[in-house]
PDB file of C-alpha atoms in Angstrom:
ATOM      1  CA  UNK A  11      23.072 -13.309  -8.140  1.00 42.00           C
ATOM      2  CA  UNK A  12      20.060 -15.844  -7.535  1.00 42.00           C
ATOM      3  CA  UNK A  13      17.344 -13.480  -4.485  1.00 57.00           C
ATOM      4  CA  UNK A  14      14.809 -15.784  -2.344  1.00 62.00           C
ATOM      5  CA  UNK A  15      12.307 -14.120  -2.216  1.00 71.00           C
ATOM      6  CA  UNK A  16      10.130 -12.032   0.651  1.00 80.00           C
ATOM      7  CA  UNK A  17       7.002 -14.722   2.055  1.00 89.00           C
ATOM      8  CA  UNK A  18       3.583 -13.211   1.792  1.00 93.00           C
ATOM      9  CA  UNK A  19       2.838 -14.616   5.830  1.00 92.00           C
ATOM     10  CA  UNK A  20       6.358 -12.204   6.479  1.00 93.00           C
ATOM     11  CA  UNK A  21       5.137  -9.041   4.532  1.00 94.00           C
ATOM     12  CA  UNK A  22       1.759  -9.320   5.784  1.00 93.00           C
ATOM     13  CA  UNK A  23       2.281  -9.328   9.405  1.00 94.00           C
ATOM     14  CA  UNK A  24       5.109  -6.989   9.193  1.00 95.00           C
ATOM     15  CA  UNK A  25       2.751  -4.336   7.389  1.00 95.00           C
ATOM     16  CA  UNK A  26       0.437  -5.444  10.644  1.00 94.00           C
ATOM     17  CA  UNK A  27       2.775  -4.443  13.066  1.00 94.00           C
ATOM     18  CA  UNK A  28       3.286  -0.679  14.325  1.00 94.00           C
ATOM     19  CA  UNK A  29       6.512  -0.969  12.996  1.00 94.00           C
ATOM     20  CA  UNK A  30       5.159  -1.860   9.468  1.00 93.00           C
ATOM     21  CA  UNK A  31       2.392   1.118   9.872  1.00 94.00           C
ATOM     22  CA  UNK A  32       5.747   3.677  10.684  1.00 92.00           C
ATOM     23  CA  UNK A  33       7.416   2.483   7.418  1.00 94.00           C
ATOM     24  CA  UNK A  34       4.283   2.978   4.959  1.00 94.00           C
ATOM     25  CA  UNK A  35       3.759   6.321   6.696  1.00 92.00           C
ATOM     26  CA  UNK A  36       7.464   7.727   6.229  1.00 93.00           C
ATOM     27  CA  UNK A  37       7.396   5.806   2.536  1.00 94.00           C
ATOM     28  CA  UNK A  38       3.797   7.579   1.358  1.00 92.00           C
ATOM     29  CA  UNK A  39       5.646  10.876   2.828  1.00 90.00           C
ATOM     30  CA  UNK A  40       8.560  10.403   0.191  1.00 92.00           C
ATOM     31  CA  UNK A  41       6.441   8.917  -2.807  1.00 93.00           C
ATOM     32  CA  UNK A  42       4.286  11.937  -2.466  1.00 89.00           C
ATOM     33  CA  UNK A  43       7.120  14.073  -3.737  1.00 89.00           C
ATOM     34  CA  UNK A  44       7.609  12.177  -7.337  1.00 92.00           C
ATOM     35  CA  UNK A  45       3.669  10.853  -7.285  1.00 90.00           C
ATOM     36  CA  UNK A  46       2.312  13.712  -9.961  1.00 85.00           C
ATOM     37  CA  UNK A  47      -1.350  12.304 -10.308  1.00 81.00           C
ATOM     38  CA  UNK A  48      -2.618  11.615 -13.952  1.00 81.00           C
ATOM     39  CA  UNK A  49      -6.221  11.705 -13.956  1.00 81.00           C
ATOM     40  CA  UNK A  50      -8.092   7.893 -15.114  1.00 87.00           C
ATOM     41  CA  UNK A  51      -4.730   6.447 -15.360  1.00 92.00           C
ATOM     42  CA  UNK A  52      -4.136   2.271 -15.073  1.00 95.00           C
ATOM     43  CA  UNK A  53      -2.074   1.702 -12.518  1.00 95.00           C
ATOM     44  CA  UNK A  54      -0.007  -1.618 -11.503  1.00 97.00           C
ATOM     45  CA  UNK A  55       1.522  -2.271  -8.806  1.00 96.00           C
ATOM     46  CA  UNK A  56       3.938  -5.110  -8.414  1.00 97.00           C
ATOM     47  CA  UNK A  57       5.597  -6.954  -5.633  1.00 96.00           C
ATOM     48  CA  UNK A  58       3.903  -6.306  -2.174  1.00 96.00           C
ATOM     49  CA  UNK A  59       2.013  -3.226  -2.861  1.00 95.00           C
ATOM     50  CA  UNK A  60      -0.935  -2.873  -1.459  1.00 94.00           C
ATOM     51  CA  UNK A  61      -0.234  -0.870   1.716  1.00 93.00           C
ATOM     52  CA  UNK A  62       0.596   1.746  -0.526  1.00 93.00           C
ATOM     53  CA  UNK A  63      -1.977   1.172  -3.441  1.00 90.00           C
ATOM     54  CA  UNK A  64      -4.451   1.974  -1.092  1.00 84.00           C
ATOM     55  CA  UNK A  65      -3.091   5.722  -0.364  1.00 84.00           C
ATOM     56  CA  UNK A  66      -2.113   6.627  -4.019  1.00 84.00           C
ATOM     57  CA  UNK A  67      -5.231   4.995  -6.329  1.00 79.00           C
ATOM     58  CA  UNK A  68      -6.748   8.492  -6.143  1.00 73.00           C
ATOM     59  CA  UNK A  69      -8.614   8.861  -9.390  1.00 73.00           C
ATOM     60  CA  UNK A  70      -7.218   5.844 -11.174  1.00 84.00           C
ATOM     61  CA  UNK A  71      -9.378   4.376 -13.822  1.00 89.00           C
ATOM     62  CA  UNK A  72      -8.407   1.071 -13.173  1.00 91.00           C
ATOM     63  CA  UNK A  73      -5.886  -0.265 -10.250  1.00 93.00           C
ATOM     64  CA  UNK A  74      -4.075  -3.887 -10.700  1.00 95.00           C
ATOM     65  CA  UNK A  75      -2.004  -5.473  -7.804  1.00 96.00           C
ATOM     66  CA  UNK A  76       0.525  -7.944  -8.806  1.00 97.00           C
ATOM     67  CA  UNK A  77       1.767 -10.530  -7.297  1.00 96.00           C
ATOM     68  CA  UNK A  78       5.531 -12.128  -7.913  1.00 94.00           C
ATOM     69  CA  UNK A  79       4.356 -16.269  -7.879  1.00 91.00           C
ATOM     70  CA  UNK A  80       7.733 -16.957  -5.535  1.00 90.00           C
ATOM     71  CA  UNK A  81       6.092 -14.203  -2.696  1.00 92.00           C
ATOM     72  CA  UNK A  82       2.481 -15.729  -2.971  1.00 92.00           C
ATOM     73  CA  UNK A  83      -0.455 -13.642  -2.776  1.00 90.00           C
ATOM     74  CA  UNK A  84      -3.449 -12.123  -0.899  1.00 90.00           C
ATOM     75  CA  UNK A  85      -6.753 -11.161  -1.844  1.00 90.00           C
ATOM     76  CA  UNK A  86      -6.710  -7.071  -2.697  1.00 92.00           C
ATOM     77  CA  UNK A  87      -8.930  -4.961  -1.860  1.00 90.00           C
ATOM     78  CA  UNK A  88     -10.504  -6.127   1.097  1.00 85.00           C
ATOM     79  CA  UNK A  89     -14.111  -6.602   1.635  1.00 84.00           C
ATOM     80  CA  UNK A  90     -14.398  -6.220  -2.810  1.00 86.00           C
ATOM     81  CA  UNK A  91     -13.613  -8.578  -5.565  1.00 90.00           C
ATOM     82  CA  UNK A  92     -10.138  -9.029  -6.027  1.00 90.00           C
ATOM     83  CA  UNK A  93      -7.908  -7.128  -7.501  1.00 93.00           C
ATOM     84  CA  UNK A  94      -4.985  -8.930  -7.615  1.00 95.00           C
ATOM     85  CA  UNK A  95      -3.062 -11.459  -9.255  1.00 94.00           C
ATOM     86  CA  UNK A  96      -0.051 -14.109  -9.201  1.00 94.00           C
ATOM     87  CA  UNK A  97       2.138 -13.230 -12.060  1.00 96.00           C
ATOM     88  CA  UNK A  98       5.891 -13.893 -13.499  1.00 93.00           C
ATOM     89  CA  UNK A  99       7.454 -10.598 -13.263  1.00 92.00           C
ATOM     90  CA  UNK A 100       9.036 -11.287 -16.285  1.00 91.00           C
ATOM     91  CA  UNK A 101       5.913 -12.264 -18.210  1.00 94.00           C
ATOM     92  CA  UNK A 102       3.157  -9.853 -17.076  1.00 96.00           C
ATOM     93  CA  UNK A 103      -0.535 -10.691 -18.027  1.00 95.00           C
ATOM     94  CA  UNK A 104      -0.952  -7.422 -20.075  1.00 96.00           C
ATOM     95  CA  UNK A 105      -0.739  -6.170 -23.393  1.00 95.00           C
ATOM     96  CA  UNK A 106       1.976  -4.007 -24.947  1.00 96.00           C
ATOM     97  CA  UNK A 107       1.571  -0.130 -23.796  1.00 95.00           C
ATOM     98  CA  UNK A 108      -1.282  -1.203 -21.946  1.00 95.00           C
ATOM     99  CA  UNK A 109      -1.153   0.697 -18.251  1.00 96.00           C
ATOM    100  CA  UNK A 110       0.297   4.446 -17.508  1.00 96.00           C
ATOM    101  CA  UNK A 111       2.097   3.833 -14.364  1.00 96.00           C
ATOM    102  CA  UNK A 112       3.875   1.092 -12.414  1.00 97.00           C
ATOM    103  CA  UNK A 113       4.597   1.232  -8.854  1.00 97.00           C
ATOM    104  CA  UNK A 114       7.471  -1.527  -7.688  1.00 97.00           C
ATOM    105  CA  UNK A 115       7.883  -1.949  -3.812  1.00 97.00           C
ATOM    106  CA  UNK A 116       9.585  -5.491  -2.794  1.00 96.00           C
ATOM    107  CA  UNK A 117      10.268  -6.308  -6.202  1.00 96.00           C
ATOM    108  CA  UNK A 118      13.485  -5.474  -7.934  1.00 96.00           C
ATOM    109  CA  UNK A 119      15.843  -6.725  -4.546  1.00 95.00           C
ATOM    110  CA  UNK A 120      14.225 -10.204  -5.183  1.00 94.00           C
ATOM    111  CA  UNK A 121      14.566 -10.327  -9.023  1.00 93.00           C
ATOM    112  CA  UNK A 122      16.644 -13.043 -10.409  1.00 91.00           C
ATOM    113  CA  UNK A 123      17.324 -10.833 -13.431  1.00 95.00           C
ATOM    114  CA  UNK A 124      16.680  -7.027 -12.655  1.00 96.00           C
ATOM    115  CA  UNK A 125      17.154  -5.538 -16.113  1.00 96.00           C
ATOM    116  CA  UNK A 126      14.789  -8.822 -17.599  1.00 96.00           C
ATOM    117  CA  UNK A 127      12.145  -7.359 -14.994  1.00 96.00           C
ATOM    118  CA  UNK A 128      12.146  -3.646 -16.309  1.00 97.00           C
ATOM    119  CA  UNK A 129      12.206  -4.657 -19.681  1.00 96.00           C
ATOM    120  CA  UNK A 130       9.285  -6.538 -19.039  1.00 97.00           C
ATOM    121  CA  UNK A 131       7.689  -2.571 -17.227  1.00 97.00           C
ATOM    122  CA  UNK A 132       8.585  -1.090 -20.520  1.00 97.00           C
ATOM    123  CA  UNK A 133       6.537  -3.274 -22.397  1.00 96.00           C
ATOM    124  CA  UNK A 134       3.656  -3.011 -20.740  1.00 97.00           C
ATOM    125  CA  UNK A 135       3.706   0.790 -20.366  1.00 97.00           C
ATOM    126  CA  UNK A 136       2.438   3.114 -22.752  1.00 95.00           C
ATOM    127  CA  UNK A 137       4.701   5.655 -23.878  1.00 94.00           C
ATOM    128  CA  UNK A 138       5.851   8.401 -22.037  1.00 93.00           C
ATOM    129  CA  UNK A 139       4.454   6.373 -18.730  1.00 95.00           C
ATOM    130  CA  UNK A 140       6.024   6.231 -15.293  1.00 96.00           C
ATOM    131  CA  UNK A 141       7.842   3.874 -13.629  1.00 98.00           C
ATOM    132  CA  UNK A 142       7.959   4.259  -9.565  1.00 97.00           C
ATOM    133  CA  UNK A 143      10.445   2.028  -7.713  1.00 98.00           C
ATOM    134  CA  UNK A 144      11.124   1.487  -3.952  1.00 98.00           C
ATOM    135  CA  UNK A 145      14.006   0.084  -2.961  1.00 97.00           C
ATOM    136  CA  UNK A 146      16.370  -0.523   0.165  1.00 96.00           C
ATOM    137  CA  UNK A 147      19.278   1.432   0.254  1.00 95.00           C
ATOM    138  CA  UNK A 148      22.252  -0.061  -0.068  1.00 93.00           C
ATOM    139  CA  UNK A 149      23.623   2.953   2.895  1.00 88.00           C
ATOM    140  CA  UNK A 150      21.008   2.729   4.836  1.00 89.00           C
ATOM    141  CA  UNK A 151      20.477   0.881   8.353  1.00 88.00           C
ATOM    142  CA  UNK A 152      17.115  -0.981   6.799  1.00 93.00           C
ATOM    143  CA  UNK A 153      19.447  -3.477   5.214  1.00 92.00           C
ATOM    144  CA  UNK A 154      21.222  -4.387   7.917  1.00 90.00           C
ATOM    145  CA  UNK A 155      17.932  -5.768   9.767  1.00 90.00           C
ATOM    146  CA  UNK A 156      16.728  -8.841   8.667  1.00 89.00           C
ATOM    147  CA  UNK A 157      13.155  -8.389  10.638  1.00 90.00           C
ATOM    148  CA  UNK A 158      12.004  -6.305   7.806  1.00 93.00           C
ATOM    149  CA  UNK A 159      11.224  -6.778   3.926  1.00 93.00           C
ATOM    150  CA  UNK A 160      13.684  -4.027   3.504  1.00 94.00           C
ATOM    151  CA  UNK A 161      16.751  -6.304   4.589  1.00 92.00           C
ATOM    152  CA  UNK A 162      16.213  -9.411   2.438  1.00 87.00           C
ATOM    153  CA  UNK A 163      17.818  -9.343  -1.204  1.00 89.00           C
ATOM    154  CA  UNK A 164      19.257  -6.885  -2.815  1.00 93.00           C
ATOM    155  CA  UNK A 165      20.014  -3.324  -1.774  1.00 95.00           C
ATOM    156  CA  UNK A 166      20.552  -0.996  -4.315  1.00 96.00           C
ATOM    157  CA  UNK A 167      22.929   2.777  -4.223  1.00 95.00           C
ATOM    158  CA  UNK A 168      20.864   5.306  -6.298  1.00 94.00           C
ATOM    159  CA  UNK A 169      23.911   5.531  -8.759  1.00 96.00           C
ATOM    160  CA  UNK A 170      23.720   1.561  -9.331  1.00 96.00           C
ATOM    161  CA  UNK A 171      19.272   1.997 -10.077  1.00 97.00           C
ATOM    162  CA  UNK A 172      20.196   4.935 -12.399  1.00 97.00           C
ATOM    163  CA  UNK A 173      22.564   3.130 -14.519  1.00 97.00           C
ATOM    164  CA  UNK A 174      20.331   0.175 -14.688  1.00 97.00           C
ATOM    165  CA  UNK A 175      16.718   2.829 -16.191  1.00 97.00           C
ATOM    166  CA  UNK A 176      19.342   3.850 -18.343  1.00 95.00           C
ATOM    167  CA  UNK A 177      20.238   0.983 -19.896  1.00 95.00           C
ATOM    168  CA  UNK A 178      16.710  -0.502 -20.116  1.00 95.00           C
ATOM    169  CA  UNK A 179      15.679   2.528 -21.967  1.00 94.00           C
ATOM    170  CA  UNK A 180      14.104   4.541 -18.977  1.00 97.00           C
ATOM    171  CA  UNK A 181      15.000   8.281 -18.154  1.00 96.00           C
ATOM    172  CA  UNK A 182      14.895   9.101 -14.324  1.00 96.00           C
ATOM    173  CA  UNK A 183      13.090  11.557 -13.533  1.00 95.00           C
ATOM    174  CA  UNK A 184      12.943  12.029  -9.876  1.00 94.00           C
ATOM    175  CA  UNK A 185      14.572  11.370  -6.437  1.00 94.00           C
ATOM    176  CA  UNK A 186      12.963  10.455  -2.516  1.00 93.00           C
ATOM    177  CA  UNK A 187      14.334   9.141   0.467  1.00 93.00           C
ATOM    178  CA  UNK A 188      12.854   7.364   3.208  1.00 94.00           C
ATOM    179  CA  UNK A 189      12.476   5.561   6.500  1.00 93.00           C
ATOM    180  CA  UNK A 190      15.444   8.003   8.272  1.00 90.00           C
ATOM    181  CA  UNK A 191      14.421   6.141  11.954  1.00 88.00           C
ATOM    182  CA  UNK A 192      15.768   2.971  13.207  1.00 86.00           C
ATOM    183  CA  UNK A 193      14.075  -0.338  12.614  1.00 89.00           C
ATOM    184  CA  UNK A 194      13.081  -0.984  16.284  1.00 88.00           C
ATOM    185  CA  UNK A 195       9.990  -2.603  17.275  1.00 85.00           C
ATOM    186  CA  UNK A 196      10.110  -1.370  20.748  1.00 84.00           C
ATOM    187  CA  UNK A 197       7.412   0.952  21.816  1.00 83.00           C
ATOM    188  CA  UNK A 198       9.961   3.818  23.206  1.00 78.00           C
ATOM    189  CA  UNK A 199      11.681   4.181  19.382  1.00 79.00           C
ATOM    190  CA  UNK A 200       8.096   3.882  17.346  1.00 80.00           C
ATOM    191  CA  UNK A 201       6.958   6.487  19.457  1.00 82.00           C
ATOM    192  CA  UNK A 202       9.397   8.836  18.008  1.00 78.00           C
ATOM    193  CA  UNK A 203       9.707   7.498  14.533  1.00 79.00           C
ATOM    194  CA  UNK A 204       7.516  10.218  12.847  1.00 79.00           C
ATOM    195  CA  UNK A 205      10.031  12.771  14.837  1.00 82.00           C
ATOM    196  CA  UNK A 206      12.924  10.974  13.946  1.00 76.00           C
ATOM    197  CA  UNK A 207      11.983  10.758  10.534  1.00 84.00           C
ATOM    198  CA  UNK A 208      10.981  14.243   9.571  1.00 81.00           C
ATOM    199  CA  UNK A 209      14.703  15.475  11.134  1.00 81.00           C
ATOM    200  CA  UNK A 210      16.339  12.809   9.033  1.00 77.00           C
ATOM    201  CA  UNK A 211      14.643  13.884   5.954  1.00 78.00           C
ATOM    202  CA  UNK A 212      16.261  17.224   6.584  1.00 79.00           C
ATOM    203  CA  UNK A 213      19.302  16.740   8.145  1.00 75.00           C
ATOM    204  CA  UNK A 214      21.182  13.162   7.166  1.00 76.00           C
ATOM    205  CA  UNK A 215      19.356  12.248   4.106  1.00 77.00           C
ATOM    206  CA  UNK A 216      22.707   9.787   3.182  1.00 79.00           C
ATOM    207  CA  UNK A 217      21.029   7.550   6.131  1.00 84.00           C
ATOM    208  CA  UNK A 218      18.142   6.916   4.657  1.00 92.00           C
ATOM    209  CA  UNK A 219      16.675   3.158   4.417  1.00 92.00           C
ATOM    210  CA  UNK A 220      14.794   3.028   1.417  1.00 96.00           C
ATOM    211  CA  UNK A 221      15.118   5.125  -1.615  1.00 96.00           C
ATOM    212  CA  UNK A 222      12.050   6.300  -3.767  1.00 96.00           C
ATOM    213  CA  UNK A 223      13.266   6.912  -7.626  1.00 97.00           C
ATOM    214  CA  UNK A 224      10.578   7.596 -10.734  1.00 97.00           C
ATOM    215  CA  UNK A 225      11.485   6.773 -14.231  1.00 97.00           C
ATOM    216  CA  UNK A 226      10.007   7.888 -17.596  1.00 97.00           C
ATOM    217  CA  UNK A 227       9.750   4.819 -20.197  1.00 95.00           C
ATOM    218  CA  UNK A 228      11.858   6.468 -23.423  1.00 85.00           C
ATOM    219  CA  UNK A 229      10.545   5.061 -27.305  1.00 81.00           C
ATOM    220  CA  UNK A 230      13.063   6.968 -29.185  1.00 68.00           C
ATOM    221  CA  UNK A 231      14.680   3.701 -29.997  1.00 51.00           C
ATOM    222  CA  UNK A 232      13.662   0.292 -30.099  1.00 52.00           C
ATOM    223  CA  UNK A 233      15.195  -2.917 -27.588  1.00 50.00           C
ATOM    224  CA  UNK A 234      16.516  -6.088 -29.712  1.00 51.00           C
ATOM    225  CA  UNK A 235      14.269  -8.827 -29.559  1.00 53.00           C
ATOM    226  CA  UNK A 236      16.025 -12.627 -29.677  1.00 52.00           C
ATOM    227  CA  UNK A 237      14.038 -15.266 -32.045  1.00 51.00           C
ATOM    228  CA  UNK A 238      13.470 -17.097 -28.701  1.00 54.00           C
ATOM    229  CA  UNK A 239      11.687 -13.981 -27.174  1.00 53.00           C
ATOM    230  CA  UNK A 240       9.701 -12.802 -30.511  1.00 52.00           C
ATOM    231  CA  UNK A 241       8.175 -17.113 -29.985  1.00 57.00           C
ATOM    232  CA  UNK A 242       7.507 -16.628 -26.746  1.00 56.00           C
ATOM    233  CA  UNK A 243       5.525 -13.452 -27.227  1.00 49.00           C
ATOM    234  CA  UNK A 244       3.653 -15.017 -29.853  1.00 52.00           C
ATOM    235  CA  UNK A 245       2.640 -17.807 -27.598  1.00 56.00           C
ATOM    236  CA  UNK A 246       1.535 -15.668 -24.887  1.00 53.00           C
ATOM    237  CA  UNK A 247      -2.330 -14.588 -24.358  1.00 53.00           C
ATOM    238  CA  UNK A 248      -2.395 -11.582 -22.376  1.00 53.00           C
ATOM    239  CA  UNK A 249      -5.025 -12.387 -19.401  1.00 52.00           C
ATOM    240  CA  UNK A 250      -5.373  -9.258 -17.976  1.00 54.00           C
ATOM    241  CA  UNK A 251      -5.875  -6.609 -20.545  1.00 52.00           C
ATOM    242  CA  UNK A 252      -7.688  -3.267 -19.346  1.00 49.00           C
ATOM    243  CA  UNK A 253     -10.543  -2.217 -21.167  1.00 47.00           C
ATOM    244  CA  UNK A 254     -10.409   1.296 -20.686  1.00 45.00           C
ATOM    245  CA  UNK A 255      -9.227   4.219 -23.319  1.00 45.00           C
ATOM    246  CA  UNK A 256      -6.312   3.693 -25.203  1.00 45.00           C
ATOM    247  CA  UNK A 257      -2.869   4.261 -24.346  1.00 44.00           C
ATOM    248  CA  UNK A 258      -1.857   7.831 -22.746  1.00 45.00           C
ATOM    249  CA  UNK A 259      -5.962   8.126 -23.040  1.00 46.00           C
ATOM    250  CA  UNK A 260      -5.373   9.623 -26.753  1.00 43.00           C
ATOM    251  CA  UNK A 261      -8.242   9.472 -28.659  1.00 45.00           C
ATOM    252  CA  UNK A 262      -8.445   8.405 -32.307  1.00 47.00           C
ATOM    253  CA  UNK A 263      -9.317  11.016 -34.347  1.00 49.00           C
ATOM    254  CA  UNK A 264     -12.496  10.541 -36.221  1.00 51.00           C
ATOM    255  CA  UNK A 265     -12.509   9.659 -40.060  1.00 54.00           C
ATOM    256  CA  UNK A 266     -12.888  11.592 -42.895  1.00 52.00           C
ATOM    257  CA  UNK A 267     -16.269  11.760 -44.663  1.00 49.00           C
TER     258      UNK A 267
END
């Protein structure tokens, strides 16, 4: 199934609108219930993350915004030198096992190839790192609207993410829900959204528009690698490649004398 994706102009002035500032208020609410922080950690975001990048960076060592190339992309953080980057989600500017966390929002419902994009997130993250994914619920009412990111492409159940971690060698590891109000822009139903939300969180969490799920990146056993892919990798210069402490931030251990 072939996504178009999300426009930058569209994501950008819905995350302007009161309506946008609602949903990254209910969605920080639910990713603060899987986010365990991991102190100097390189975190990437990809898709159309920086709403949220700029609640969760906390004491990151380095923070990377990516940018699919068929969304477009804006300059990240504001006001600071950028940030941020158009990529192919399926051929991310970084080394093997080079970041400890990945945060997807507006990413996997647009992916021409779902399971080619988390094999690409395994790569790239060190072992034992954590995937985060947001993702419109296939249940929910978010997908029925097309006025917001959340209902364009593909809506996912949480039994349908599961099974695809699993078979691109990821472990979930923990469950959110979010945006329990309706997608009105009238001022009326934004004024009770934070309301609406915290009783739907509670109450009728089967409603909910987006769901949050976190995923643990398993290296137990290896992935089979075509001849066409081992060329490509081979061809490939990383561009982006953080400079901080190695993977998982284990030191070597000094020599022998």
């Amino acid at each position: 199934m072939t996504t178009v994706n999300a426009d930058i102009v569209d994501l950008r002035d819905f995350y302007a609108s009161r309506l946008g500032d609602a949903c990254v208020r209910s969605l920080a609410m639910a990713l603060g219930t899987v986010w365990k922080p991991i102190r100097d950690e390189r975190l990437v975001g990809l898709g159309y993350v920086t709403p949220y990048l700029d609640r969760l960076t906390g004491e990151a060592e380095r923070t990377l915004a990516f940018m699919p190339a068929a969304q477009g992309a804006v300059n990240w953080p504001l006001g600071r030198p950028s940030l941020a980057a158009l990529v192919h989600p399926a051929e991310l500017p970084l080394g093997d096992a080079a970041v400890d966390r990945i945060l997807m929002v507006h990413a996997l419902e647009f992916a021409e190839d779902p399971a080619e994009m988390l094999g690409e997130a395994w790569r790239v993250l060190a072992p034992g790192g954590r995937l985060v994914m947001v993702l419109p619920s296939r249940g929910g009412m978010w997908s029925r609207f097309e006025h917001t990111p959340f209902g364009s492409g593909r809506p996912w159940s949480r039994a349908q993410a599961t099974r695809l971690l699993r078979d691109t060698q990821f472990t979930p590891a923990g469950f959110s829900e979010a945006l329990f109000f309706p997608p009105f822009r009238r001022e009326r139903f934004l004024n009770l959204a934070g309301p609406w939300d915290r009783a739907g969180r509670r109450f009728w969490p089967i409603f909910a528009g987006a769901i949050v799920i976190e995923a643990v990146k398993l290296v137990y056993r290896g992935i089979p690698v075509t001849s066409r892919e081992r060329s490509r990798i081979r061809a490939m210069r990383p561009v982006l490649v953080p400079q901080g402490r190695p993977a998982l931030h284990l030191e070597k251990p000094p020599e022998a004398p």
